[in-house]
XYZ file of C-alpha atoms in Angstrom:
688
model
C -12.142 24.684 -109.749
C -12.674 26.124 -113.183
C -8.981 27.383 -113.135
C -7.755 23.835 -112.670
C -9.973 22.477 -115.275
C -8.848 25.048 -117.739
C -5.183 24.308 -116.989
C -5.680 20.573 -117.535
C -7.604 21.338 -120.715
C -4.530 23.110 -121.989
C -2.147 20.343 -120.825
C -4.228 17.667 -122.526
C -4.463 19.598 -125.694
C -8.126 20.659 -125.456
C -9.049 23.983 -126.786
C -12.136 24.584 -124.739
C -14.462 23.081 -122.296
C -16.624 20.433 -123.863
C -20.290 21.247 -123.399
C -22.579 18.661 -121.647
C -24.375 16.519 -124.313
C -27.156 14.211 -124.239
C -26.136 10.421 -124.350
C -27.932 7.200 -124.703
C -27.200 6.284 -121.045
C -26.430 9.076 -118.549
C -25.713 6.557 -115.855
C -22.009 5.915 -116.141
C -22.003 3.467 -113.173
C -24.086 1.095 -115.260
C -22.069 -2.156 -115.671
C -22.767 -2.393 -119.434
C -21.520 1.304 -120.117
C -18.559 1.601 -122.308
C -16.519 4.317 -124.007
C -15.371 3.961 -127.607
C -12.257 6.096 -128.547
C -10.900 6.645 -132.021
C -7.055 6.441 -131.917
C -6.509 7.142 -135.536
C -5.084 4.961 -138.449
C -2.896 1.919 -138.045
C -5.046 -0.794 -136.646
C -6.082 -4.120 -138.369
C -9.681 -3.889 -137.169
C -9.933 -0.236 -137.225
C -8.922 2.613 -134.975
C -11.468 2.191 -132.162
C -10.568 1.180 -128.672
C -13.453 0.194 -126.137
C -13.021 1.123 -122.550
C -15.268 -0.411 -119.856
C -16.399 2.191 -117.263
C -17.270 -0.281 -114.529
C -13.853 0.026 -113.187
C -14.502 -0.233 -109.529
C -12.704 -3.660 -109.272
C -9.979 -2.821 -111.737
C -6.785 -0.911 -111.079
C -6.759 2.064 -113.425
C -3.149 1.822 -114.330
C -3.592 -1.851 -115.075
C -6.523 -0.851 -117.373
C -4.497 1.563 -119.369
C -1.673 -1.102 -119.892
C -4.301 -3.623 -121.108
C -5.666 -1.005 -123.520
C -2.216 -0.261 -124.868
C -1.413 -3.830 -125.227
C -4.717 -4.431 -127.100
C -4.011 -1.531 -129.391
C -0.481 -2.788 -130.232
C -1.860 -6.259 -130.802
C -4.353 -4.932 -133.272
C -1.769 -2.938 -135.088
C -1.229 -4.083 -138.810
C 2.470 -4.956 -138.496
C 3.783 -4.262 -134.983
C 7.275 -5.442 -136.076
C 7.520 -2.679 -138.559
C 7.891 -0.120 -135.933
C 11.178 0.824 -134.337
C 11.333 1.132 -130.521
C 11.074 4.912 -130.731
C 8.280 4.887 -133.144
C 6.339 2.351 -130.987
C 6.808 4.732 -127.933
C 5.529 7.608 -129.962
C 2.408 5.544 -131.072
C 1.807 4.665 -127.377
C 2.168 8.323 -126.469
C -0.317 9.343 -129.129
C -2.696 6.576 -127.902
C -2.480 7.570 -124.226
C -2.920 11.179 -125.200
C -6.118 10.477 -127.066
C -7.486 8.238 -124.331
C -6.772 10.832 -121.755
C -8.228 13.682 -123.758
C -11.412 11.796 -124.420
C -11.836 10.748 -120.878
C -11.357 14.191 -119.591
C -13.993 15.555 -122.088
C -16.350 12.858 -120.757
C -15.523 13.905 -117.194
C -16.193 17.430 -117.807
C -19.688 16.694 -119.409
C -20.745 13.967 -116.965
C -18.653 14.618 -113.747
C -18.202 10.810 -113.363
C -15.721 10.808 -110.508
C -14.249 7.360 -111.244
C -13.005 8.530 -114.636
C -10.424 10.687 -112.771
C -8.590 7.429 -111.842
C -8.218 6.554 -115.479
C -7.258 10.095 -116.464
C -4.545 10.209 -113.830
C -3.361 6.764 -114.895
C -3.125 8.000 -118.448
C -1.154 11.171 -117.419
C 1.379 8.987 -115.515
C 1.951 6.880 -118.618
C 2.101 9.984 -120.716
C 4.823 11.315 -118.334
C 6.758 8.109 -118.386
C 6.678 7.977 -122.088
C 7.565 11.607 -122.507
C 10.661 10.949 -120.261
C 11.639 7.950 -122.369
C 11.405 9.876 -125.529
C 13.235 12.952 -124.106
C 10.251 15.232 -124.554
C 9.498 18.203 -122.389
C 7.705 17.078 -119.062
C 6.694 20.287 -117.635
C 3.007 20.289 -118.746
C 2.664 16.535 -117.975
C 3.983 17.192 -114.258
C 1.666 20.157 -113.881
C -1.444 18.320 -115.329
C -0.745 15.524 -112.773
C -0.584 17.986 -109.953
C -3.884 19.568 -110.997
C -5.706 16.266 -111.509
C -4.502 14.957 -108.140
C -5.829 18.014 -106.355
C -9.053 17.714 -108.302
C -9.517 14.236 -107.058
C -8.649 15.210 -103.424
C -11.476 17.894 -103.591
C -13.898 15.184 -104.768
C -12.908 12.159 -102.700
C -10.918 13.621 -99.818
C -7.997 11.228 -100.045
C -5.196 13.136 -98.270
C -2.470 11.134 -99.995
C -3.479 12.928 -103.251
C -2.382 16.316 -101.828
C 1.084 14.893 -101.074
C 1.484 13.436 -104.565
C 0.089 16.637 -106.038
C 2.623 18.821 -104.293
C 5.421 16.406 -105.294
C 4.546 16.798 -109.121
C 4.023 20.505 -108.707
C 7.505 20.964 -107.146
C 9.001 18.755 -109.919
C 7.224 20.948 -112.605
C 8.683 24.182 -111.098
C 12.112 22.687 -110.920
C 11.950 21.437 -114.613
C 10.614 24.961 -115.530
C 9.613 26.403 -118.894
C 10.399 29.298 -120.998
C 6.764 30.301 -121.077
C 6.338 32.682 -118.203
C 2.622 32.588 -118.315
C 2.610 28.820 -117.830
C 5.288 28.965 -115.125
C 3.255 31.605 -113.296
C 0.157 29.274 -113.474
C 2.192 26.452 -112.174
C 3.473 28.426 -109.264
C 0.006 29.719 -108.471
C -1.409 26.159 -108.451
C 1.480 24.932 -106.264
C 0.755 27.780 -103.839
C -2.861 26.747 -103.548
C -1.734 23.118 -102.811
C 0.575 24.259 -100.085
C -2.222 26.451 -98.644
C -4.610 23.371 -98.674
C -2.010 21.238 -96.905
C -1.690 23.931 -94.221
C -5.622 24.084 -93.778
C -5.599 20.317 -93.172
C -2.443 19.989 -91.126
C -1.340 23.464 -89.770
C 2.362 23.994 -89.563
C 3.628 27.397 -90.655
C 6.109 25.776 -93.011
C 3.280 24.828 -95.410
C 1.673 28.416 -95.417
C 5.192 30.005 -95.856
C 5.608 27.808 -98.847
C 2.316 28.909 -100.199
C 3.123 32.440 -99.745
C 6.563 32.088 -101.475
C 4.966 30.309 -104.524
C 2.178 32.785 -104.904
C 4.496 35.762 -104.614
C 6.636 34.275 -107.369
C 3.667 33.591 -109.447
C 2.544 37.175 -109.354
C 6.085 38.407 -110.005
C 6.630 35.898 -112.853
C 3.435 36.474 -114.711
C 3.645 38.829 -117.919
C 2.062 42.217 -117.806
C -1.642 42.225 -118.337
C -2.319 38.741 -116.957
C -6.071 38.270 -116.704
C -6.131 36.423 -113.335
C -3.839 38.667 -111.305
C -6.751 39.618 -109.027
C -7.442 35.866 -108.272
C -3.800 35.299 -107.425
C -3.718 38.285 -105.098
C -6.774 36.819 -103.331
C -5.006 33.504 -102.896
C -2.019 35.246 -101.554
C -4.159 37.440 -99.226
C -5.907 34.180 -97.919
C -2.499 32.730 -97.211
C -1.364 35.754 -95.325
C -4.546 35.642 -93.302
C -4.096 31.909 -92.698
C -0.688 32.718 -91.321
C -2.059 35.484 -89.197
C -4.507 33.009 -87.603
C -1.467 31.087 -86.199
C 0.886 33.890 -85.577
C -1.348 36.700 -84.512
C 1.247 39.079 -85.968
C -0.110 42.446 -87.175
C 2.115 42.463 -90.238
C 0.507 39.225 -91.492
C -3.037 40.678 -91.510
C -1.711 43.914 -92.923
C -0.248 42.071 -95.947
C -3.611 40.128 -96.279
C -5.515 43.413 -96.334
C -3.082 44.879 -98.952
C -3.458 41.927 -101.223
C -7.257 41.912 -101.166
C -7.338 45.726 -101.560
C -5.260 45.459 -104.712
C -7.454 42.611 -105.909
C -10.517 44.823 -105.455
C -8.826 47.721 -107.387
C -8.218 45.342 -110.254
C -11.738 44.181 -110.399
C -13.957 46.437 -112.470
C -17.485 47.432 -111.389
C -20.113 45.165 -112.676
C -17.872 41.998 -112.427
C -19.818 39.245 -110.808
C -17.066 38.693 -108.318
C -16.710 42.244 -107.178
C -19.233 42.096 -104.304
C -17.737 39.059 -102.798
C -14.189 40.452 -103.044
C -15.266 43.820 -101.327
C -17.063 41.721 -98.722
C -13.884 39.678 -98.083
C -11.953 42.896 -97.590
C -14.514 43.845 -94.963
C -14.065 40.457 -93.190
C -10.308 41.129 -92.906
C -10.711 44.568 -91.426
C -13.202 43.238 -88.992
C -10.743 40.350 -88.048
C -8.098 43.031 -87.461
C -10.423 45.025 -85.243
C -11.359 41.993 -83.185
C -7.724 41.237 -82.454
C -6.291 44.753 -82.097
C -9.286 46.855 -81.137
C -8.695 49.805 -83.406
C -11.997 51.685 -84.047
C -10.896 52.710 -87.441
C -10.803 49.112 -88.551
C -14.461 48.524 -87.645
C -15.528 51.675 -89.357
C -13.604 50.464 -92.521
C -15.168 47.088 -92.198
C -18.656 48.628 -92.154
C -17.908 50.778 -95.185
C -16.668 47.774 -97.256
C -19.569 45.599 -96.253
C -21.981 48.429 -97.158
C -20.360 48.825 -100.636
C -20.655 45.046 -101.152
C -24.381 45.075 -100.354
C -24.872 47.981 -102.914
C -22.910 46.054 -105.554
C -24.806 42.857 -105.054
C -27.976 44.056 -106.624
C -31.190 42.096 -107.254
C -30.831 38.437 -106.875
C -27.068 38.394 -106.866
C -25.846 35.066 -105.211
C -23.469 37.016 -102.924
C -26.217 39.229 -101.580
C -27.020 37.141 -98.394
C -23.298 36.866 -97.499
C -22.813 40.653 -98.058
C -25.817 41.414 -95.843
C -24.559 38.937 -93.211
C -21.084 40.562 -93.157
C -22.575 43.997 -92.772
C -24.745 42.847 -89.904
C -21.840 41.207 -88.032
C -19.560 44.347 -88.467
C -22.476 46.467 -87.133
C -23.005 44.141 -84.260
C -19.323 44.266 -83.322
C -19.333 48.081 -83.354
C -22.487 47.895 -80.934
C -20.673 45.644 -78.689
C -17.796 48.209 -78.555
C -19.707 51.476 -78.362
C -23.216 50.534 -77.301
C -25.039 52.593 -79.995
C -28.521 51.114 -80.298
C -28.893 52.333 -83.899
C -25.968 49.943 -84.805
C -27.904 47.006 -83.229
C -31.058 47.774 -85.074
C -29.295 48.108 -88.420
C -27.463 44.881 -87.781
C -30.537 42.952 -86.963
C -32.162 44.131 -90.030
C -29.269 43.024 -92.284
C -29.052 39.574 -90.785
C -32.880 39.040 -90.883
C -32.674 39.756 -94.725
C -29.769 37.301 -95.024
C -31.659 34.639 -93.290
C -34.731 35.209 -95.477
C -32.726 35.171 -98.702
C -30.794 31.992 -97.892
C -32.887 29.052 -99.153
C -33.322 25.852 -97.226
C -29.993 23.810 -97.553
C -27.927 26.937 -98.192
C -24.529 26.110 -96.448
C -24.243 29.503 -94.861
C -27.839 29.588 -93.413
C -26.890 28.066 -89.956
C -24.194 30.862 -89.648
C -26.624 33.551 -90.430
C -29.084 32.134 -87.951
C -26.286 31.931 -85.301
C -25.248 35.587 -85.786
C -28.843 36.774 -85.764
C -29.374 35.050 -82.513
C -26.354 36.665 -81.056
C -27.923 39.985 -81.905
C -31.263 39.037 -80.337
C -29.378 38.223 -77.161
C -27.550 41.609 -77.284
C -30.996 43.256 -77.605
C -32.103 41.240 -74.572
C -29.146 42.551 -72.562
C -30.026 46.156 -73.606
C -33.700 46.038 -73.053
C -34.378 43.019 -70.859
C -37.316 41.723 -72.842
C -37.964 37.988 -72.416
C -39.210 37.639 -76.054
C -35.747 38.659 -77.285
C -33.915 36.074 -75.479
C -36.556 33.535 -76.606
C -35.972 34.509 -80.225
C -32.161 34.273 -79.584
C -32.586 30.568 -78.443
C -34.820 29.824 -81.308
C -32.396 31.041 -83.835
C -29.460 29.170 -82.145
C -31.451 25.960 -81.855
C -32.379 26.048 -85.550
C -28.743 26.688 -86.536
C -27.605 23.717 -84.595
C -30.358 21.502 -86.091
C -29.422 22.582 -89.668
C -25.655 21.758 -89.044
C -24.471 18.208 -89.615
C -22.219 16.453 -87.080
C -18.551 16.867 -88.076
C -19.064 20.251 -89.618
C -16.260 22.505 -88.220
C -18.770 25.270 -87.569
C -20.939 23.326 -85.239
C -18.820 24.102 -82.187
C -19.499 27.921 -82.602
C -23.146 27.309 -83.006
C -23.385 25.175 -79.876
C -21.405 27.803 -78.002
C -23.862 30.457 -79.004
C -26.847 28.457 -78.000
C -25.201 27.763 -74.551
C -24.649 31.428 -74.166
C -28.274 32.321 -74.697
C -29.550 29.667 -72.299
C -27.135 30.948 -69.729
C -28.622 34.415 -70.111
C -32.230 33.196 -69.776
C -31.093 31.281 -66.689
C -29.739 34.499 -65.224
C -33.071 36.100 -65.873
C -35.554 33.438 -65.019
C -33.529 31.020 -62.804
C -34.854 27.939 -64.490
C -32.637 24.892 -63.711
C -33.005 23.414 -67.220
C -31.376 26.447 -68.784
C -28.201 26.268 -66.616
C -27.855 22.571 -67.300
C -28.582 23.167 -71.027
C -25.926 25.894 -71.124
C -23.300 23.620 -69.502
C -24.220 20.802 -71.881
C -23.963 22.978 -75.016
C -20.634 24.532 -73.931
C -19.174 21.103 -73.019
C -20.113 19.748 -76.572
C -18.572 22.806 -78.079
C -15.366 22.272 -76.234
C -15.301 18.653 -77.352
C -15.736 19.678 -81.022
C -13.348 22.684 -80.818
C -10.201 20.600 -79.777
C -6.977 22.337 -78.780
C -5.442 24.076 -81.844
C -9.019 25.066 -83.093
C -9.212 28.856 -83.231
C -12.542 28.716 -81.149
C -11.019 26.478 -78.446
C -10.252 29.389 -76.005
C -13.719 30.896 -76.440
C -15.486 27.599 -75.840
C -13.387 26.988 -72.814
C -14.209 30.376 -71.459
C -17.915 30.004 -71.859
C -17.832 26.540 -70.268
C -16.079 27.982 -67.332
C -18.627 30.827 -67.012
C -21.573 28.384 -67.198
C -20.004 26.257 -64.531
C -19.303 29.115 -62.319
C -23.071 30.155 -62.404
C -24.118 26.597 -61.726
C -21.827 26.539 -58.699
C -23.539 29.711 -57.414
C -26.881 28.061 -57.688
C -26.092 24.658 -56.337
C -22.871 24.945 -54.522
C -21.134 21.943 -55.958
C -17.353 22.599 -55.540
C -16.619 20.354 -58.404
C -18.332 22.696 -60.786
C -16.206 25.575 -59.347
C -12.913 23.702 -59.683
C -13.881 22.582 -63.286
C -14.705 26.408 -64.098
C -11.350 27.515 -62.822
C -9.543 24.997 -64.830
C -11.388 25.929 -68.216
C -11.035 29.690 -67.416
C -7.206 29.373 -66.729
C -6.691 27.497 -69.838
C -8.575 30.074 -71.882
C -6.562 32.964 -70.415
C -3.454 31.098 -71.276
C -4.398 30.363 -74.841
C -5.766 33.692 -76.040
C -3.177 36.329 -77.067
C -2.550 39.010 -74.537
C -3.426 41.827 -77.116
C -6.684 40.207 -78.104
C -9.565 42.703 -77.479
C -11.639 39.889 -75.777
C -9.041 39.263 -73.104
C -10.667 41.421 -70.390
C -13.859 39.252 -70.491
C -11.802 36.170 -70.001
C -9.758 37.820 -67.183
C -13.074 39.009 -65.468
C -14.543 35.571 -65.519
C -11.332 33.963 -64.203
C -11.233 36.518 -61.514
C -14.932 35.980 -60.568
C -14.312 32.268 -60.307
C -11.361 32.832 -57.854
C -13.688 35.189 -55.860
C -16.486 32.489 -55.702
C -13.812 30.096 -54.370
C -12.753 32.631 -51.801
C -16.296 33.043 -50.614
C -16.646 29.342 -50.231
C -13.193 28.416 -48.820
C -12.026 31.562 -47.295
C -8.433 31.223 -48.493
C -6.674 34.514 -48.966
C -4.638 33.482 -52.132
C -8.098 33.111 -53.872
C -9.000 36.636 -52.957
C -5.689 37.950 -54.248
C -6.135 36.111 -57.521
C -9.598 37.328 -57.928
C -8.540 40.971 -57.534
C -5.423 40.510 -59.745
C -7.430 39.320 -62.768
C -10.343 41.608 -62.326
C -8.024 44.667 -61.975
C -6.166 43.643 -65.202
C -9.521 43.380 -66.964
C -10.497 46.994 -65.919
C -7.054 48.381 -66.893
C -7.190 46.751 -70.382
C -10.647 48.081 -71.181
C -11.281 51.717 -72.472
C -14.063 53.754 -70.841
C -16.113 53.795 -74.085
C -16.131 50.000 -74.244
C -19.757 48.595 -73.626
C -18.297 45.978 -71.241
C -16.632 48.507 -68.940
C -19.539 48.808 -66.559
C -19.663 45.157 -65.913
C -15.901 44.897 -65.292
C -16.190 47.916 -62.856
C -19.113 46.239 -60.984
C -17.311 42.845 -60.623
C -14.061 44.491 -59.295
C -16.143 46.669 -56.942
C -17.799 43.501 -55.596
C -14.474 41.965 -54.983
C -13.246 44.845 -52.921
C -16.440 44.528 -50.828
C -15.390 40.994 -50.106
C -11.843 42.183 -49.021
C -13.447 44.882 -46.805
C -15.605 42.345 -45.140
C -12.616 40.234 -44.412
C -10.034 42.891 -43.233
C -12.171 45.871 -42.467
C -10.045 48.494 -44.272
C -12.097 51.528 -45.080
C -9.978 52.073 -48.205
C -11.426 48.936 -49.687
C -15.030 49.903 -49.196
C -14.247 53.446 -50.507
C -12.706 51.924 -53.535
C -15.656 49.622 -54.014
C -18.044 52.483 -53.864
C -16.078 54.443 -56.510
C -15.953 51.567 -58.816
C -19.742 50.752 -58.371
C -20.835 54.266 -58.646
C -18.943 54.582 -62.021
C -20.435 51.283 -63.258
C -24.022 52.545 -62.439
C -23.274 55.852 -64.193
C -22.118 54.136 -67.273
C -25.128 51.826 -67.436
C -28.307 53.064 -69.027
C -31.515 52.437 -66.942
C -32.884 50.163 -69.743
C -29.924 47.774 -69.491
C -30.803 44.218 -68.238
C -27.958 44.422 -65.475
C -28.907 47.962 -64.067
C -30.915 46.646 -61.290
C -28.316 44.106 -60.106
C -25.653 46.815 -60.180
C -27.837 49.226 -58.223
C -28.328 46.470 -55.465
C -24.547 45.815 -55.349
C -24.012 49.641 -54.823
C -26.707 49.795 -52.287
C -25.156 47.058 -50.282
C -21.831 48.787 -50.296
C -23.375 52.042 -49.068
C -25.003 49.976 -46.329
C -21.649 48.367 -45.350
C -20.082 51.775 -44.922
C -23.020 53.016 -42.983
C -22.707 50.110 -40.563
C -19.022 50.951 -40.120
C -19.215 54.841 -39.852
C -22.802 55.401 -38.859
C -23.239 58.343 -41.366
C -26.955 58.670 -42.237
C -26.082 59.939 -45.729
C -24.826 56.414 -46.522
C -28.048 54.686 -45.536
C -29.929 57.222 -47.430
C -27.883 56.442 -50.593
C -28.306 52.738 -50.001
C -32.114 53.113 -49.800
C -32.112 55.237 -53.020
C -30.062 52.542 -54.855
C -32.447 49.753 -53.706
C -35.543 51.738 -54.432
C -34.437 52.484 -57.937
C -33.430 48.927 -58.621
C -36.872 47.666 -57.403
C -38.596 50.073 -59.744
C -36.509 48.955 -62.781
C -36.479 45.266 -62.240
C -39.218 43.287 -64.034
C -41.872 41.409 -61.859
C -40.924 38.087 -63.395
C -37.247 38.448 -62.681
C -35.689 35.794 -60.561
C -33.887 38.483 -58.476
C -36.994 40.554 -57.704
C -37.419 38.996 -54.192
C -33.701 39.612 -53.301
C -34.036 43.320 -54.431
C -37.198 43.906 -52.296
C -35.579 42.166 -49.383
C -32.590 44.442 -49.530
C -34.776 47.474 -49.714
C -36.885 46.240 -46.730
C -33.877 45.517 -44.525
C -32.343 48.984 -45.325
C -35.686 50.873 -44.433
C -35.901 48.846 -41.243
C -32.336 49.756 -40.276
C -33.142 53.553 -40.866
C -36.386 53.225 -38.956
C -34.665 51.612 -36.014
C -32.424 54.769 -35.789
C -34.944 57.486 -36.737
C -38.429 56.109 -35.925
C -39.845 58.150 -38.668
C -40.058 55.805 -41.547
C -42.978 56.524 -43.970
C -45.331 53.765 -44.875
C -43.809 52.817 -48.336
C -45.462 49.529 -48.267
C -48.911 51.021 -48.957
C -47.399 52.217 -52.278
C -48.883 50.171 -55.155
C -45.433 49.375 -56.504
C -44.679 47.315 -53.346
C -48.043 45.815 -52.420
C -47.977 42.759 -54.673
C -44.728 41.650 -53.211
C -45.346 42.714 -49.639
C -46.676 39.630 -47.910
C -44.597 37.175 -49.970
C -41.194 38.464 -49.861
C -40.673 40.912 -46.966
C -39.384 39.222 -43.794
C -42.024 38.933 -41.009
C -39.962 41.255 -38.625
C -39.739 43.871 -41.206
C -43.443 43.891 -41.980
C -44.218 44.106 -38.338
C -41.920 47.109 -37.837
C -43.340 48.896 -40.875
C -46.951 48.413 -39.697
C -45.930 49.584 -36.106
C -44.333 52.689 -37.531
C -47.292 53.738 -39.516
C -49.857 52.952 -36.848
C -51.798 50.838 -39.376
C -52.907 47.224 -38.957
C -53.440 44.555 -41.658
C -55.351 41.402 -41.688
C -52.779 39.829 -43.944
C -50.853 36.871 -42.819
C -47.414 37.214 -41.044
């Protein structure tokens, strides 16, 4: 805002910002507070005019009229002035009042003074027009003051009026190219502000046009060229968020790169500008998926952290940016070192951000996402507990109405869903659906996070359907997921995940209703997801596993061997790509084992049942004892061993192995236990 203040200082004839001074009464809202202004010579009772500052009930323009009338009435001989001279005296008086009021505003920040200052400027403009004086500075000062009041009070009518005066100022013009460039730059920011509030590409196109002209018009050696390039880059980025056109974000990155080049090392703004450049590269990576962009983003954020030495105010933001970029690269490539580094950066950012820091909820939300990623990688309950703790704190610290709250609720819902999938607690799946529903309500259509929130709500509803079987949840899930796929750009790197979830919902409907179009839809969307995902992407194993499961369903319906063979190929590839430590490895092994078992039942080849048992056995050894799916895993293993025993009658007594014993009597079906004991010749006093 200092740029606006500086420009208004110039327009009002003030050489420099007035320093804050002590006054007898610093409470300007006091009803007895007044301001005394010296208007110069020419008054019977002196040159002083008293202005009451308790103007809540008085129209500012009416008050200025009253002050001028009072001054004229106090003039020694009003009749001695010609009409022109009287207008000139009024103009001098208005200028003096406006200048003094603006000085007071700068020192005390008393917002209501802006009404009087703007009223003075409007009188000044009208008097200048009557006297045939240049109006460029008056129009531009009004534009700046109205924008200043908008930022303080949020009255949207001010932006319309500010743009009106700014457009008039450009139309009137001036020979001073530096002033014209400043006028165009301010007008560009006004159009950008209108775009941020209302959308509409016409607004951001106007902003880009004005800011480009401002840079072209300014004389060589302008001191604020970097700032104007940043405004232009931000405008291109705003356009990209609507258009999703590569050229728009390319222009944004070029502008910010040039701004960084113009900013000398040691400048207080250098870390923030380098950090913003990293944010843009990360945004281009997220939308187009080029690995070189994420590498560049990490490089810029690392530079920003190095530049923000000591207690630099930008340091928490730079650390957060680096952590987010490293987390994104981990999501793409799955390198644990990136995850560890990311968590370290975001933990530091949270620690450095004081209570009440506006960005702290965002830092906590991103740190929570990393704890959840670590939980997916290692399966430790403490990690998902920490994720939920971070997300819950972020939501608590964010006021209702804050545009970032939808994303924070979305993150909390995701973490509760993950804990549900691990522990099976009903409160978690209900909590996930509630958080995701609230996020969708806050991120209405047109909000950049609307597709993401819809997709996550659909995923939560799908999992709740799987637990309770309420068809209404599944229908709602399909509706949400279908909308999300329609809204997200086809070249967005996250589109495979949306397609996978939508395909999974259609498969769930097929399992429930048995309708073939649902099966076809499920396979279609899941196949698209696999085709769009590179082999090195961290989500590829999950996509392969989901598609393989769908081919199992089609095999069970039609009995085509090609379907079970295709399923085995996909599921085997999924298991090969998944490390043993991954949270989902046991589940993928169980699915693979079931596929081998199905082919064994069809063809009777012993090699298939051996492979099935190997898969189940490995899954059982990997799955934690407190996992909600542990009984299912052991049941699959027991049934497979029973089937092989019925054929060969030489099943070894694996139940005596210590790794099975704690589960044996509580999980394995009675008939399986009886067969296992009979095969070993042993007896047990345990219950059947």
